[in-house]
Amino acid sequence: MEQLPNMRLTTQRQIILEELGKVTSHPTANEVYDMVRKRLPRIGLGTVYRNLELMADSGIILKLEVGGTQKRFDATVAPHYHVRCTSCGKVDDIDIEVQSQINQVAENSSNYMILGHHIEFSGICPKCLEEKKALSLH
């Protein structure tokens, strides 16, 4: 069995990683559970949740904690930004250059040792925009 940083790559973890890597929708633990259950019908939600938390704590995946919403998980660990729909809660990656110089600016003005930053844009996704347009036409 392969190794992950600081942990063994169990069959359950491998399948969780594979399923998470197939999507860019930043699924919740429940959504990952639904995906994984198709391949491991006897796996429990608690097992999926614990493994997601362990892998996030180890830096293998990202855990997105968006104010007041369920935690979401991301297989892309390289620095990148997200955009969240304020209507439906969908989270997508946004393809813009990471502004690494902002870390130094923040460090200079705060006296903190800045380790990184997370920026999330908010807006309305194309699907919700279409639905709003359709509603306004009726």
mmCIF file of C-alpha atoms in Angstrom:
data_model
loop_
_atom_site.group_PDB
_atom_site.id
_atom_site.type_symbol
_atom_site.label_atom_id
_atom_site.label_comp_id
_atom_site.label_asym_id
_atom_site.label_seq_id
_atom_site.Cartn_x
_atom_site.Cartn_y
_atom_site.Cartn_z
ATOM 1 C CA MET A 1 0.000 0.000 0.000
ATOM 2 C CA GLU A 2 1.359 3.434 -0.922
ATOM 3 C CA GLN A 3 2.122 6.113 1.636
ATOM 4 C CA LEU A 4 0.676 9.572 1.936
ATOM 5 C CA PRO A 5 2.533 12.211 3.936
ATOM 6 C CA ASN A 6 2.201 11.101 7.588
ATOM 7 C CA MET A 7 -0.367 8.365 6.857
ATOM 8 C CA ARG A 8 -0.980 5.114 5.038
ATOM 9 C CA LEU A 9 -2.902 5.192 1.767
ATOM 10 C CA THR A 10 -5.735 2.813 2.611
ATOM 11 C CA THR A 11 -8.186 1.629 -0.028
ATOM 12 C CA GLN A 12 -10.803 3.957 1.471
ATOM 13 C CA ARG A 13 -8.483 6.978 1.305
ATOM 14 C CA GLN A 14 -7.410 6.130 -2.233
ATOM 15 C CA ILE A 15 -11.015 5.950 -3.433
ATOM 16 C CA ILE A 16 -11.930 9.164 -1.596
ATOM 17 C CA LEU A 17 -8.975 10.923 -3.278
ATOM 18 C CA GLU A 18 -9.859 9.489 -6.690
ATOM 19 C CA GLU A 19 -13.490 10.573 -6.418
ATOM 20 C CA LEU A 20 -12.565 14.030 -5.125
ATOM 21 C CA GLY A 21 -10.047 14.399 -7.966
ATOM 22 C CA LYS A 22 -12.751 13.715 -10.577
ATOM 23 C CA VAL A 23 -14.750 16.838 -9.735
ATOM 24 C CA THR A 24 -14.103 20.557 -9.525
ATOM 25 C CA SER A 25 -17.317 21.293 -7.649
ATOM 26 C CA HIS A 26 -15.676 21.391 -4.204
ATOM 27 C CA PRO A 27 -18.104 18.869 -2.712
ATOM 28 C CA THR A 28 -19.262 18.671 0.892
ATOM 29 C CA ALA A 29 -18.494 15.567 2.972
ATOM 30 C CA ASN A 30 -22.021 14.307 2.221
ATOM 31 C CA GLU A 31 -21.458 14.729 -1.513
ATOM 32 C CA VAL A 32 -18.096 12.922 -1.322
ATOM 33 C CA TYR A 33 -19.829 10.176 0.671
ATOM 34 C CA ASP A 34 -22.460 9.785 -2.065
ATOM 35 C CA MET A 35 -19.710 9.508 -4.712
ATOM 36 C CA VAL A 36 -17.601 7.041 -2.715
ATOM 37 C CA ARG A 37 -20.581 4.851 -1.763
ATOM 38 C CA LYS A 38 -21.001 3.884 -5.415
ATOM 39 C CA ARG A 39 -17.635 2.115 -5.171
ATOM 40 C CA LEU A 40 -17.661 1.200 -1.470
ATOM 41 C CA PRO A 41 -21.320 0.589 -0.600
ATOM 42 C CA ARG A 42 -20.601 -0.309 3.039
ATOM 43 C CA ILE A 43 -18.550 2.791 3.913
ATOM 44 C CA GLY A 44 -20.041 5.077 6.541
ATOM 45 C CA LEU A 45 -20.432 8.850 6.415
ATOM 46 C CA GLY A 46 -18.323 9.154 9.579
ATOM 47 C CA THR A 47 -15.475 7.248 7.933
ATOM 48 C CA VAL A 48 -15.548 9.523 4.888
ATOM 49 C CA TYR A 49 -15.713 12.634 7.079
ATOM 50 C CA ARG A 50 -12.811 11.501 9.319
ATOM 51 C CA ASN A 51 -10.657 10.651 6.301
ATOM 52 C CA LEU A 52 -11.401 13.994 4.625
ATOM 53 C CA GLU A 53 -10.480 15.827 7.845
ATOM 54 C CA LEU A 54 -7.277 13.776 8.249
ATOM 55 C CA MET A 55 -6.214 14.369 4.656
ATOM 56 C CA ALA A 56 -7.007 18.092 4.944
ATOM 57 C CA ASP A 57 -5.036 18.374 8.196
ATOM 58 C CA SER A 58 -2.101 16.660 6.452
ATOM 59 C CA GLY A 59 -2.242 19.044 3.470
ATOM 60 C CA ILE A 60 -3.191 16.338 0.961
ATOM 61 C CA ILE A 61 -6.464 18.101 0.121
ATOM 62 C CA LEU A 62 -7.916 21.516 0.943
ATOM 63 C CA LYS A 63 -10.789 22.110 3.317
ATOM 64 C CA LEU A 64 -12.802 25.199 2.418
ATOM 65 C CA GLU A 65 -14.637 26.694 5.347
ATOM 66 C CA VAL A 66 -16.911 29.347 3.940
ATOM 67 C CA GLY A 67 -18.676 31.440 6.555
ATOM 68 C CA GLY A 68 -21.860 29.771 7.726
ATOM 69 C CA THR A 69 -21.894 26.996 5.123
ATOM 70 C CA GLN A 70 -20.855 23.352 5.143
ATOM 71 C CA LYS A 71 -17.169 22.565 4.760
ATOM 72 C CA ARG A 72 -16.193 21.773 1.198
ATOM 73 C CA PHE A 73 -13.185 19.832 -0.015
ATOM 74 C CA ASP A 74 -10.813 20.432 -2.917
ATOM 75 C CA ALA A 75 -8.259 18.062 -4.452
ATOM 76 C CA THR A 76 -6.261 21.023 -5.831
ATOM 77 C CA VAL A 77 -3.801 22.054 -3.130
ATOM 78 C CA ALA A 78 -1.750 24.508 -5.215
ATOM 79 C CA PRO A 79 -2.605 28.116 -4.305
ATOM 80 C CA HIS A 80 -5.689 29.303 -6.181
ATOM 81 C CA TYR A 81 -8.816 31.370 -5.609
ATOM 82 C CA HIS A 82 -12.490 30.476 -5.476
ATOM 83 C CA VAL A 83 -15.764 32.088 -6.451
ATOM 84 C CA ARG A 84 -18.960 31.223 -4.547
ATOM 85 C CA CYS A 85 -22.521 31.691 -5.782
ATOM 86 C CA THR A 86 -24.507 33.647 -3.212
ATOM 87 C CA SER A 87 -27.733 32.092 -4.511
ATOM 88 C CA CYS A 88 -27.027 28.345 -4.549
ATOM 89 C CA GLY A 89 -23.713 28.083 -2.669
ATOM 90 C CA LYS A 90 -21.807 26.490 -5.571
ATOM 91 C CA VAL A 91 -18.028 26.996 -5.339
ATOM 92 C CA ASP A 92 -15.743 27.037 -8.396
ATOM 93 C CA ASP A 93 -12.063 27.700 -8.973
ATOM 94 C CA ILE A 94 -11.346 31.058 -10.570
ATOM 95 C CA ASP A 95 -8.426 31.118 -12.982
ATOM 96 C CA ILE A 96 -6.516 34.256 -12.061
ATOM 97 C CA GLU A 97 -2.927 34.669 -10.944
ATOM 98 C CA VAL A 98 -2.387 34.256 -7.200
ATOM 99 C CA GLN A 99 -1.287 37.574 -5.736
ATOM 100 C CA SER A 100 1.608 36.338 -3.586
ATOM 101 C CA GLN A 101 2.949 39.861 -2.963
ATOM 102 C CA ILE A 102 -0.110 40.523 -0.795
ATOM 103 C CA ASN A 103 1.449 38.268 1.864
ATOM 104 C CA GLN A 104 4.399 40.636 2.269
ATOM 105 C CA VAL A 105 2.124 43.696 2.324
ATOM 106 C CA ALA A 106 0.017 42.087 5.056
ATOM 107 C CA GLU A 107 3.108 41.069 7.010
ATOM 108 C CA ASN A 108 4.555 44.585 6.838
ATOM 109 C CA SER A 109 1.352 46.180 8.090
ATOM 110 C CA SER A 110 0.448 43.632 10.785
ATOM 111 C CA ASN A 111 3.680 42.458 12.437
ATOM 112 C CA TYR A 112 2.388 38.910 11.898
ATOM 113 C CA MET A 113 4.394 36.248 10.124
ATOM 114 C CA ILE A 114 1.989 35.670 7.228
ATOM 115 C CA LEU A 115 1.838 32.027 6.115
ATOM 116 C CA GLY A 116 -0.622 32.474 3.273
ATOM 117 C CA HIS A 117 -3.984 33.897 2.320
ATOM 118 C CA HIS A 118 -7.350 32.767 1.030
ATOM 119 C CA ILE A 119 -9.487 34.938 -1.193
ATOM 120 C CA GLU A 120 -13.007 33.980 -2.109
ATOM 121 C CA PHE A 121 -15.011 36.000 -4.577
ATOM 122 C CA SER A 122 -18.784 36.026 -4.349
ATOM 123 C CA GLY A 123 -21.248 36.387 -7.178
ATOM 124 C CA ILE A 124 -24.115 34.678 -8.962
ATOM 125 C CA CYS A 125 -23.330 31.610 -11.072
ATOM 126 C CA PRO A 126 -24.495 31.338 -14.704
ATOM 127 C CA LYS A 127 -27.207 28.794 -13.831
ATOM 128 C CA CYS A 128 -28.723 31.033 -11.130
ATOM 129 C CA LEU A 129 -28.489 34.061 -13.450
ATOM 130 C CA GLU A 130 -30.454 32.161 -16.096
ATOM 131 C CA GLU A 131 -33.063 31.137 -13.521
ATOM 132 C CA LYS A 132 -33.405 34.756 -12.340
ATOM 133 C CA LYS A 133 -33.835 35.912 -15.957
ATOM 134 C CA ALA A 134 -36.463 33.231 -16.588
ATOM 135 C CA LEU A 135 -38.386 34.259 -13.461
ATOM 136 C CA SER A 136 -38.332 37.924 -14.425
ATOM 137 C CA LEU A 137 -39.811 37.104 -17.838
ATOM 138 C CA HIS A 138 -42.913 35.506 -16.273
#
